[in-house]
Amino acid sequence: PVEGIVLIGKTEKAAADLSRQVTDHIHMEKWYQTVVCGKPEQREDTHVDYLLKDSRTNTSKVVKAGTPGKRSELTYEVLESWEDQTLLKIRLLTGRHHQIRVQLSHAGLPICGDSKYGKAGGPLCLCAYKVIFSHPRTGNRMEFEVNPTFPVPSIAL
């Protein structure tokens, strides 16, 4: 149910190159915006957790380091804050199953509208709003951005 930009390679070679860029997390930047329930303690922060995927339930959870979980990292910045919700800009530094949803929920900041990891009601307020990558054929840096359409509170505090 996440809205936003999706990349698709037109050829098998292009798709493989884009996949490599997604995996190495150096040549591709993936940015998201989300509205979370609550307010983070800091205006900017980095979250590092270890996530374990459960294919049977199609969910992931935070586990202790040293267990069979995968290292997961994201950074966030507060864009705007209201009484009980906050608009965040997120840079995904790894790409794990439901990573943003799981990590923010674990941090006490569930995404608004997230019936799986947070507070249900309304649409899931998560948008893949910007991607920066190298063109698979030319190597030119490409950047695409969209405006999220999920609802945000109209009265900022």
Short mmCIF file of N, CA and C in Angstrom, two decimals:
data_model
loop_
_atom_site.label_atom_id
_atom_site.label_comp_id
_atom_site.label_asym_id
_atom_site.label_seq_id
_atom_site.Cartn_x
_atom_site.Cartn_y
_atom_site.Cartn_z
N PRO A 1 0.80 -1.22 0.00
CA PRO A 1 0.00 0.00 0.00
C PRO A 1 0.84 1.28 0.00
N VAL A 2 2.16 1.18 -0.14
CA VAL A 2 3.03 2.36 -0.17
C VAL A 2 2.87 3.04 -1.52
N GLU A 3 2.77 4.37 -1.52
CA GLU A 3 2.67 5.11 -2.78
C GLU A 3 4.05 5.61 -3.18
N GLY A 4 4.17 6.02 -4.45
CA GLY A 4 5.41 6.67 -4.87
C GLY A 4 6.04 6.06 -6.09
N ILE A 5 7.35 6.28 -6.19
CA ILE A 5 8.14 5.94 -7.37
C ILE A 5 8.55 4.47 -7.35
N VAL A 6 8.42 3.83 -8.51
CA VAL A 6 8.87 2.46 -8.71
C VAL A 6 9.77 2.46 -9.94
N LEU A 7 10.94 1.83 -9.85
CA LEU A 7 11.85 1.72 -10.99
C LEU A 7 11.70 0.35 -11.63
N ILE A 8 11.66 0.35 -12.96
CA ILE A 8 11.57 -0.90 -13.71
C ILE A 8 12.56 -0.82 -14.86
N GLY A 9 13.42 -1.82 -14.98
CA GLY A 9 14.36 -1.87 -16.09
C GLY A 9 13.67 -2.34 -17.36
N LYS A 10 13.95 -1.67 -18.48
CA LYS A 10 13.32 -2.04 -19.75
C LYS A 10 13.94 -3.29 -20.36
N THR A 11 15.17 -3.59 -19.99
CA THR A 11 15.84 -4.79 -20.49
C THR A 11 16.33 -5.61 -19.30
N GLU A 12 16.70 -6.86 -19.56
CA GLU A 12 17.21 -7.72 -18.49
C GLU A 12 18.51 -7.12 -17.92
N LYS A 13 19.36 -6.60 -18.78
CA LYS A 13 20.62 -6.01 -18.35
C LYS A 13 20.38 -4.76 -17.49
N ALA A 14 19.45 -3.92 -17.91
CA ALA A 14 19.12 -2.71 -17.15
C ALA A 14 18.53 -3.09 -15.78
N ALA A 15 17.64 -4.06 -15.77
CA ALA A 15 17.03 -4.50 -14.52
C ALA A 15 18.09 -5.05 -13.56
N ALA A 16 19.07 -5.80 -14.11
CA ALA A 16 20.14 -6.34 -13.27
C ALA A 16 20.99 -5.22 -12.69
N ASP A 17 21.27 -4.20 -13.50
CA ASP A 17 22.07 -3.08 -13.01
C ASP A 17 21.33 -2.30 -11.92
N LEU A 18 20.05 -2.04 -12.12
CA LEU A 18 19.26 -1.35 -11.10
C LEU A 18 19.20 -2.17 -9.81
N SER A 19 19.05 -3.47 -9.96
CA SER A 19 19.02 -4.36 -8.80
C SER A 19 20.34 -4.29 -8.04
N ARG A 20 21.46 -4.25 -8.76
CA ARG A 20 22.77 -4.14 -8.13
C ARG A 20 22.87 -2.82 -7.36
N GLN A 21 22.37 -1.74 -7.96
CA GLN A 21 22.42 -0.44 -7.30
C GLN A 21 21.58 -0.42 -6.03
N VAL A 22 20.43 -1.09 -6.07
CA VAL A 22 19.58 -1.17 -4.88
C VAL A 22 20.31 -1.93 -3.78
N THR A 23 20.99 -2.99 -4.15
CA THR A 23 21.67 -3.85 -3.19
C THR A 23 22.89 -3.18 -2.57
N ASP A 24 23.67 -2.43 -3.37
CA ASP A 24 24.90 -1.86 -2.82
C ASP A 24 24.66 -0.58 -2.00
N HIS A 25 23.49 0.03 -2.12
CA HIS A 25 23.10 1.20 -1.32
C HIS A 25 24.09 2.36 -1.41
N ILE A 26 24.94 2.35 -2.42
CA ILE A 26 25.89 3.43 -2.63
C ILE A 26 25.49 4.24 -3.85
N HIS A 27 25.15 3.55 -4.92
CA HIS A 27 24.84 4.21 -6.18
C HIS A 27 23.38 4.65 -6.30
N MET A 28 22.55 4.18 -5.39
CA MET A 28 21.13 4.56 -5.42
C MET A 28 20.72 5.12 -4.07
N GLU A 29 19.99 6.24 -4.11
CA GLU A 29 19.43 6.80 -2.89
C GLU A 29 17.92 6.68 -2.97
N LYS A 30 17.32 6.17 -1.89
CA LYS A 30 15.86 6.03 -1.81
C LYS A 30 15.37 6.86 -0.64
N TRP A 31 14.47 7.80 -0.92
CA TRP A 31 13.93 8.73 0.06
C TRP A 31 12.43 8.54 0.20
N TYR A 32 11.95 8.66 1.42
CA TYR A 32 10.54 8.48 1.72
C TYR A 32 10.05 9.65 2.57
N GLN A 33 8.74 9.88 2.53
CA GLN A 33 8.08 10.76 3.50
C GLN A 33 6.99 9.94 4.16
N THR A 34 6.79 10.22 5.44
CA THR A 34 5.77 9.50 6.18
C THR A 34 5.23 10.38 7.30
N VAL A 35 3.98 10.13 7.67
CA VAL A 35 3.41 10.76 8.85
C VAL A 35 3.34 9.69 9.93
N VAL A 36 3.97 9.97 11.07
CA VAL A 36 3.97 9.03 12.18
C VAL A 36 3.12 9.56 13.32
N CYS A 37 2.65 8.64 14.14
CA CYS A 37 1.91 9.00 15.34
C CYS A 37 2.92 9.26 16.44
N GLY A 38 2.88 10.46 16.98
CA GLY A 38 3.82 10.82 18.03
C GLY A 38 4.88 11.79 17.53
N LYS A 39 5.82 12.09 18.42
CA LYS A 39 6.90 13.02 18.11
C LYS A 39 8.24 12.38 18.50
N PRO A 40 9.18 12.36 17.57
CA PRO A 40 10.51 11.83 17.93
C PRO A 40 11.21 12.77 18.92
N GLU A 41 12.12 12.21 19.69
CA GLU A 41 12.86 13.01 20.67
C GLU A 41 13.84 13.96 19.99
N GLN A 42 14.37 13.55 18.83
CA GLN A 42 15.35 14.36 18.13
C GLN A 42 14.82 14.76 16.76
N ARG A 43 15.26 15.91 16.26
CA ARG A 43 14.83 16.38 14.93
C ARG A 43 15.47 15.56 13.81
N GLU A 44 16.64 15.02 14.06
CA GLU A 44 17.32 14.15 13.10
C GLU A 44 17.93 12.99 13.87
N ASP A 45 17.91 11.81 13.25
CA ASP A 45 18.48 10.65 13.94
C ASP A 45 18.73 9.53 12.94
N THR A 46 19.50 8.56 13.38
CA THR A 46 19.76 7.34 12.62
C THR A 46 19.30 6.17 13.46
N HIS A 47 18.57 5.27 12.83
CA HIS A 47 18.13 4.05 13.51
C HIS A 47 18.84 2.86 12.90
N VAL A 48 19.47 2.06 13.75
CA VAL A 48 20.10 0.81 13.33
C VAL A 48 19.48 -0.30 14.17
N ASP A 49 18.85 -1.24 13.50
CA ASP A 49 18.23 -2.38 14.16
C ASP A 49 18.56 -3.63 13.36
N TYR A 50 18.22 -4.78 13.92
CA TYR A 50 18.35 -6.05 13.21
C TYR A 50 16.96 -6.61 13.02
N LEU A 51 16.61 -6.90 11.76
CA LEU A 51 15.26 -7.35 11.44
C LEU A 51 15.25 -8.80 11.01
N LEU A 52 14.24 -9.49 11.46
CA LEU A 52 14.03 -10.89 11.09
C LEU A 52 12.68 -11.00 10.40
N LYS A 53 12.68 -11.55 9.20
CA LYS A 53 11.45 -11.70 8.42
C LYS A 53 10.80 -13.04 8.73
N ASP A 54 9.47 -13.02 8.88
CA ASP A 54 8.68 -14.22 9.05
C ASP A 54 7.82 -14.38 7.79
N SER A 55 8.26 -15.24 6.89
CA SER A 55 7.56 -15.43 5.61
C SER A 55 6.16 -15.99 5.80
N ARG A 56 5.97 -16.76 6.85
CA ARG A 56 4.66 -17.37 7.11
C ARG A 56 3.59 -16.31 7.36
N THR A 57 3.96 -15.24 8.10
CA THR A 57 2.98 -14.20 8.42
C THR A 57 3.18 -12.93 7.59
N ASN A 58 4.20 -12.93 6.73
CA ASN A 58 4.55 -11.76 5.92
C ASN A 58 4.77 -10.53 6.79
N THR A 59 5.53 -10.73 7.88
CA THR A 59 5.87 -9.64 8.78
C THR A 59 7.36 -9.70 9.09
N SER A 60 7.87 -8.64 9.67
CA SER A 60 9.24 -8.60 10.16
C SER A 60 9.21 -8.06 11.57
N LYS A 61 10.27 -8.34 12.34
CA LYS A 61 10.35 -7.81 13.70
C LYS A 61 11.80 -7.50 14.03
N VAL A 62 11.98 -6.59 14.99
CA VAL A 62 13.30 -6.24 15.47
C VAL A 62 13.77 -7.33 16.42
N VAL A 63 15.01 -7.78 16.23
CA VAL A 63 15.62 -8.79 17.10
C VAL A 63 16.96 -8.25 17.60
N LYS A 64 17.53 -8.92 18.58
CA LYS A 64 18.81 -8.50 19.14
C LYS A 64 19.94 -8.76 18.15
N ALA A 65 20.94 -7.89 18.18
CA ALA A 65 22.14 -8.09 17.37
C ALA A 65 22.76 -9.44 17.75
N GLY A 66 23.31 -10.13 16.77
CA GLY A 66 23.91 -11.43 17.03
C GLY A 66 22.96 -12.59 16.81
N THR A 67 21.65 -12.30 16.66
CA THR A 67 20.68 -13.33 16.33
C THR A 67 20.56 -13.36 14.80
N PRO A 68 19.76 -14.25 14.23
CA PRO A 68 19.69 -14.35 12.77
C PRO A 68 18.99 -13.20 12.04
N GLY A 69 19.03 -12.00 12.56
CA GLY A 69 18.42 -10.86 11.88
C GLY A 69 19.41 -10.15 10.98
N LYS A 70 18.89 -9.34 10.04
CA LYS A 70 19.73 -8.57 9.13
C LYS A 70 19.83 -7.11 9.61
N ARG A 71 21.05 -6.57 9.54
CA ARG A 71 21.29 -5.18 9.93
C ARG A 71 20.46 -4.26 9.04
N SER A 72 19.77 -3.30 9.66
CA SER A 72 18.87 -2.39 8.95
C SER A 72 19.11 -0.97 9.44
N GLU A 73 19.29 -0.05 8.49
CA GLU A 73 19.64 1.32 8.87
C GLU A 73 18.84 2.32 8.05
N LEU A 74 18.37 3.35 8.75
CA LEU A 74 17.71 4.48 8.09
C LEU A 74 18.01 5.74 8.88
N THR A 75 17.91 6.88 8.19
CA THR A 75 18.03 8.16 8.86
C THR A 75 16.71 8.91 8.66
N TYR A 76 16.40 9.81 9.58
CA TYR A 76 15.20 10.62 9.40
C TYR A 76 15.47 12.06 9.80
N GLU A 77 14.60 12.93 9.29
CA GLU A 77 14.60 14.34 9.64
C GLU A 77 13.15 14.78 9.78
N VAL A 78 12.84 15.53 10.84
CA VAL A 78 11.50 16.05 11.03
C VAL A 78 11.28 17.20 10.05
N LEU A 79 10.22 17.11 9.25
CA LEU A 79 9.86 18.19 8.33
C LEU A 79 8.83 19.13 8.94
N GLU A 80 7.88 18.53 9.67
CA GLU A 80 6.82 19.32 10.28
C GLU A 80 6.23 18.50 11.42
N SER A 81 5.69 19.20 12.41
CA SER A 81 5.13 18.51 13.56
C SER A 81 3.81 19.16 13.95
N TRP A 82 2.87 18.31 14.36
CA TRP A 82 1.57 18.77 14.82
C TRP A 82 1.37 18.26 16.23
N GLU A 83 0.18 18.41 16.75
CA GLU A 83 -0.10 18.03 18.13
C GLU A 83 0.34 16.60 18.46
N ASP A 84 -0.08 15.63 17.65
CA ASP A 84 0.24 14.24 17.96
C ASP A 84 0.75 13.46 16.74
N GLN A 85 1.18 14.17 15.71
CA GLN A 85 1.71 13.53 14.51
C GLN A 85 2.92 14.31 14.00
N THR A 86 3.78 13.62 13.25
CA THR A 86 4.99 14.24 12.72
C THR A 86 5.23 13.77 11.30
N LEU A 87 5.58 14.70 10.43
CA LEU A 87 5.97 14.40 9.06
C LEU A 87 7.48 14.23 9.02
N LEU A 88 7.93 13.05 8.57
CA LEU A 88 9.36 12.74 8.51
C LEU A 88 9.83 12.56 7.08
N LYS A 89 11.07 12.95 6.84
CA LYS A 89 11.77 12.61 5.60
C LYS A 89 12.77 11.53 5.99
N ILE A 90 12.76 10.43 5.25
CA ILE A 90 13.57 9.27 5.59
C ILE A 90 14.48 8.90 4.43
N ARG A 91 15.74 8.60 4.74
CA ARG A 91 16.63 8.01 3.74
C ARG A 91 16.87 6.58 4.16
N LEU A 92 16.51 5.69 3.27
CA LEU A 92 16.68 4.26 3.53
C LEU A 92 18.11 3.88 3.14
N LEU A 93 18.88 3.39 4.10
CA LEU A 93 20.28 3.02 3.85
C LEU A 93 20.46 1.53 3.63
N THR A 94 19.47 0.75 3.97
CA THR A 94 19.41 -0.67 3.62
C THR A 94 17.99 -0.92 3.14
N GLY A 95 17.74 -2.04 2.56
CA GLY A 95 16.40 -2.32 2.04
C GLY A 95 15.87 -3.64 2.54
N ARG A 96 15.28 -3.63 3.68
CA ARG A 96 14.73 -4.86 4.28
C ARG A 96 13.21 -4.88 4.17
N HIS A 97 12.65 -6.05 4.35
CA HIS A 97 11.21 -6.27 4.29
C HIS A 97 10.50 -5.40 5.32
N HIS A 98 9.62 -4.50 4.85
CA HIS A 98 8.84 -3.60 5.72
C HIS A 98 9.71 -2.77 6.67
N GLN A 99 10.94 -2.50 6.25
CA GLN A 99 11.92 -1.89 7.15
C GLN A 99 11.46 -0.61 7.83
N ILE A 100 11.00 0.36 7.06
CA ILE A 100 10.61 1.64 7.65
C ILE A 100 9.47 1.44 8.64
N ARG A 101 8.49 0.67 8.24
CA ARG A 101 7.33 0.44 9.09
C ARG A 101 7.73 -0.23 10.41
N VAL A 102 8.60 -1.25 10.33
CA VAL A 102 9.01 -1.99 11.52
C VAL A 102 9.89 -1.14 12.43
N GLN A 103 10.89 -0.48 11.85
CA GLN A 103 11.82 0.29 12.68
C GLN A 103 11.13 1.47 13.38
N LEU A 104 10.28 2.18 12.66
CA LEU A 104 9.59 3.32 13.29
C LEU A 104 8.62 2.85 14.36
N SER A 105 7.90 1.78 14.10
CA SER A 105 6.99 1.24 15.11
C SER A 105 7.75 0.81 16.36
N HIS A 106 8.88 0.15 16.15
CA HIS A 106 9.72 -0.30 17.26
C HIS A 106 10.23 0.90 18.08
N ALA A 107 10.46 2.03 17.41
CA ALA A 107 10.93 3.24 18.08
C ALA A 107 9.80 4.02 18.75
N GLY A 108 8.57 3.49 18.69
CA GLY A 108 7.43 4.18 19.30
C GLY A 108 6.81 5.24 18.42
N LEU A 109 7.10 5.16 17.10
CA LEU A 109 6.56 6.12 16.13
C LEU A 109 5.88 5.39 14.98
N PRO A 110 4.77 4.70 15.27
CA PRO A 110 4.10 3.94 14.20
C PRO A 110 3.58 4.87 13.10
N ILE A 111 3.62 4.38 11.88
CA ILE A 111 3.15 5.14 10.73
C ILE A 111 1.62 5.20 10.76
N CYS A 112 1.09 6.40 10.56
CA CYS A 112 -0.36 6.57 10.53
C CYS A 112 -0.97 5.72 9.41
N GLY A 113 -2.02 5.00 9.74
CA GLY A 113 -2.71 4.16 8.78
C GLY A 113 -2.09 2.78 8.60
N ASP A 114 -1.08 2.43 9.39
CA ASP A 114 -0.41 1.13 9.24
C ASP A 114 -1.10 0.08 10.10
N SER A 115 -1.95 -0.71 9.48
CA SER A 115 -2.71 -1.72 10.22
C SER A 115 -1.85 -2.91 10.63
N LYS A 116 -0.70 -3.10 10.01
CA LYS A 116 0.14 -4.26 10.31
C LYS A 116 1.10 -3.99 11.48
N TYR A 117 1.67 -2.80 11.54
CA TYR A 117 2.68 -2.50 12.56
C TYR A 117 2.34 -1.29 13.44
N GLY A 118 1.20 -0.70 13.22
CA GLY A 118 0.92 0.53 13.95
C GLY A 118 -0.53 0.75 14.23
N LYS A 119 -1.00 1.93 13.86
CA LYS A 119 -2.38 2.32 14.13
C LYS A 119 -3.17 2.33 12.83
N ALA A 120 -4.17 1.47 12.76
CA ALA A 120 -5.02 1.38 11.57
C ALA A 120 -5.93 2.59 11.48
N GLY A 121 -6.53 2.75 10.33
CA GLY A 121 -7.46 3.85 10.11
C GLY A 121 -6.91 4.79 9.07
N GLY A 122 -7.55 4.85 7.94
CA GLY A 122 -7.08 5.70 6.85
C GLY A 122 -6.00 5.02 6.05
N PRO A 123 -5.52 5.73 5.03
CA PRO A 123 -4.48 5.15 4.18
C PRO A 123 -3.13 5.10 4.89
N LEU A 124 -2.28 4.20 4.45
CA LEU A 124 -0.92 4.13 4.97
C LEU A 124 -0.17 5.38 4.51
N CYS A 125 0.30 6.18 5.44
CA CYS A 125 0.94 7.46 5.13
C CYS A 125 2.44 7.27 4.93
N LEU A 126 2.79 6.60 3.82
CA LEU A 126 4.18 6.34 3.47
C LEU A 126 4.33 6.46 1.97
N CYS A 127 5.30 7.28 1.54
CA CYS A 127 5.50 7.54 0.11
C CYS A 127 6.98 7.48 -0.23
N ALA A 128 7.31 6.67 -1.25
CA ALA A 128 8.65 6.65 -1.83
C ALA A 128 8.71 7.85 -2.77
N TYR A 129 9.13 9.01 -2.23
CA TYR A 129 8.95 10.25 -2.98
C TYR A 129 10.14 10.65 -3.84
N LYS A 130 11.33 10.09 -3.58
CA LYS A 130 12.49 10.49 -4.38
C LYS A 130 13.45 9.32 -4.55
N VAL A 131 13.99 9.19 -5.76
CA VAL A 131 15.02 8.19 -6.01
C VAL A 131 16.11 8.83 -6.87
N ILE A 132 17.35 8.53 -6.54
CA ILE A 132 18.51 9.01 -7.29
C ILE A 132 19.34 7.77 -7.63
N PHE A 133 19.71 7.63 -8.90
CA PHE A 133 20.44 6.44 -9.33
C PHE A 133 21.25 6.76 -10.58
N SER A 134 22.11 5.83 -10.97
CA SER A 134 22.88 5.96 -12.21
C SER A 134 22.14 5.23 -13.32
N HIS A 135 21.97 5.90 -14.46
CA HIS A 135 21.29 5.28 -15.59
C HIS A 135 22.06 4.02 -15.99
N PRO A 136 21.37 2.89 -16.16
CA PRO A 136 22.05 1.63 -16.44
C PRO A 136 22.91 1.63 -17.71
N ARG A 137 22.53 2.41 -18.71
CA ARG A 137 23.30 2.41 -19.97
C ARG A 137 24.31 3.54 -20.02
N THR A 138 23.89 4.76 -19.69
CA THR A 138 24.76 5.93 -19.85
C THR A 138 25.60 6.24 -18.62
N GLY A 139 25.16 5.78 -17.45
CA GLY A 139 25.85 6.10 -16.21
C GLY A 139 25.52 7.48 -15.67
N ASN A 140 24.71 8.26 -16.40
CA ASN A 140 24.31 9.60 -15.92
C ASN A 140 23.49 9.47 -14.65
N ARG A 141 23.70 10.42 -13.72
CA ARG A 141 22.90 10.44 -12.51
C ARG A 141 21.49 10.91 -12.85
N MET A 142 20.51 10.18 -12.37
CA MET A 142 19.10 10.47 -12.63
C MET A 142 18.43 10.71 -11.28
N GLU A 143 17.50 11.68 -11.25
CA GLU A 143 16.76 11.96 -10.03
C GLU A 143 15.30 12.19 -10.37
N PHE A 144 14.43 11.49 -9.67
CA PHE A 144 13.00 11.64 -9.86
C PHE A 144 12.35 11.89 -8.50
N GLU A 145 11.33 12.76 -8.51
CA GLU A 145 10.66 13.12 -7.26
C GLU A 145 9.17 13.35 -7.53
N VAL A 146 8.34 12.90 -6.59
CA VAL A 146 6.90 13.14 -6.64
C VAL A 146 6.46 13.72 -5.30
N ASN A 147 5.30 14.34 -5.29
CA ASN A 147 4.71 14.84 -4.05
C ASN A 147 3.79 13.79 -3.47
N PRO A 148 3.93 13.46 -2.19
CA PRO A 148 3.04 12.50 -1.56
C PRO A 148 1.59 12.99 -1.61
N THR A 149 0.66 12.05 -1.71
CA THR A 149 -0.76 12.42 -1.74
C THR A 149 -1.48 12.01 -0.45
N PHE A 150 -0.76 11.36 0.49
CA PHE A 150 -1.44 10.97 1.73
C PHE A 150 -1.83 12.20 2.52
N PRO A 151 -2.88 12.09 3.34
CA PRO A 151 -3.37 13.26 4.10
C PRO A 151 -2.43 13.63 5.25
N VAL A 152 -2.27 14.94 5.44
CA VAL A 152 -1.51 15.44 6.59
C VAL A 152 -2.41 16.42 7.35
N PRO A 153 -2.20 16.55 8.65
CA PRO A 153 -3.00 17.52 9.41
C PRO A 153 -2.85 18.91 8.82
N SER A 154 -3.91 19.68 8.84
CA SER A 154 -3.89 20.99 8.20
C SER A 154 -3.45 22.11 9.12
N ILE A 155 -3.41 21.88 10.42
CA ILE A 155 -3.03 22.93 11.36
C ILE A 155 -1.70 22.57 12.00
N ALA A 156 -0.64 23.23 11.59
CA ALA A 156 0.68 22.99 12.19
C ALA A 156 0.80 23.76 13.50
N LEU A 157 1.50 23.20 14.44
CA LEU A 157 1.71 23.87 15.74
C LEU A 157 3.08 24.49 15.79
#
